[in-house]
Each structure stands twice: as C-alpha cells, then as structure tokens.
C-alpha atoms as one frame of an Amber mdcrd trajectory, in Angstrom:
protein
 108.929 104.809 157.324 112.178 104.895 159.128 113.672 106.257 155.705 111.484
 108.929 156.221 112.244 109.761 159.483 115.881 110.064 158.396 115.358 112.039
 155.718 112.972 114.759 157.844 115.827 114.672 160.504 118.304 115.786 157.661
 116.278 118.360 156.559 115.355 119.924 159.944 117.522 123.100 159.373 116.307
 123.787 155.770 113.663 126.140 154.330 113.631 124.477 151.159 114.041 120.929
 150.313 114.371 119.621 146.806 113.187 116.476 146.056 113.726 113.959 143.189
 111.421 111.484 141.715 112.615 108.476 139.599 111.149 105.793 137.885 107.992
 107.285 137.169 106.154 105.179 134.538 103.368 105.524 131.930 100.421 103.754
 133.529  97.753 105.475 135.266  95.770 102.507 136.419  99.041 101.975 138.664
  99.508 105.780 139.904 102.421 106.081 137.255 104.508 104.270 139.912 104.537
 106.745 142.220 104.849 105.034 145.914 103.406 105.780 148.873 106.114 106.359
 150.509 107.100 109.320 147.933 104.241 110.927 148.552 104.499 110.760 152.608
 107.919 112.019 152.185 106.292 114.935 150.272 103.673 115.638 153.048 105.746
 114.961 155.648 107.706 117.921 154.556 105.197 120.113 154.101 104.201 119.708
 157.588 107.620 120.559 158.730 107.045 123.545 156.980 109.440 123.423 154.659
 108.937 124.672 151.047 108.931 121.521 148.671 110.513 121.664 144.964 109.744
 118.838 143.209 111.506 117.529 140.784 109.391 114.859 138.839 111.382 112.841
 136.269 108.405 111.292 133.925 105.024 112.311 133.243 103.538 115.178 133.775
 100.001 113.516 135.029 101.502 112.183 138.052 101.818 115.749 139.512  98.744
 115.220 140.924 100.045 112.827 143.439 102.207 116.125 145.243  99.767 118.648
 145.192 101.544 119.930 148.342 104.627 121.087 146.436 105.394 124.501 146.431
 106.920 124.269 142.762 107.303 121.537 140.148 109.941 120.726 137.750 108.787
 118.263 135.280 111.596 116.406 133.241 110.517 113.545 130.770 112.915 111.264
 130.511 114.774 109.207 133.411 117.648 107.877 131.778 121.634 107.908 131.854
 121.631 111.256 130.165 119.288 113.146 132.618
C-alpha cells in the first residue's frame, strides 16, 4: 500500500498514466501471476480520474483482471528484447 500511495502521489498532475505489468505467467489457476497490488494500483489510479493505459507483458487472458483500464496494449513476451 505504501508503494501504491507513492505512485499515486507521483501521478497527481498526470491526465494519462501508463502502467506496465510484467512477469505474467500462463497459469490461469494462479491468476496468471497478477498480484493484488497491481490490480489495486489500476483501481486507485482510476479512482483519481486518471486515464490508464495498461501495457500487459504476457497472456492476453490476464486482461480480465484490469477491466477499469481505458486502453490495453498486450505484448506477448517479457524478456530482455522486449
């Protein structure tokens, strides 16, 4: 929660915020590795009336955990070249 508060404070003057989600895995049973704090960060930014563009590095099935995002860019790999 401290990290979310710090990020939120840094975004106070922004209209649009890009949020990158890394280390997404392919295990649906484990919510594709999406942490609660990642979901909470997007929800917090939306509650601040920010436009959130989500950059999801991994399976597109994980998009369902970020229904509040205004736009999503899905990148299929998370490695040294991406």
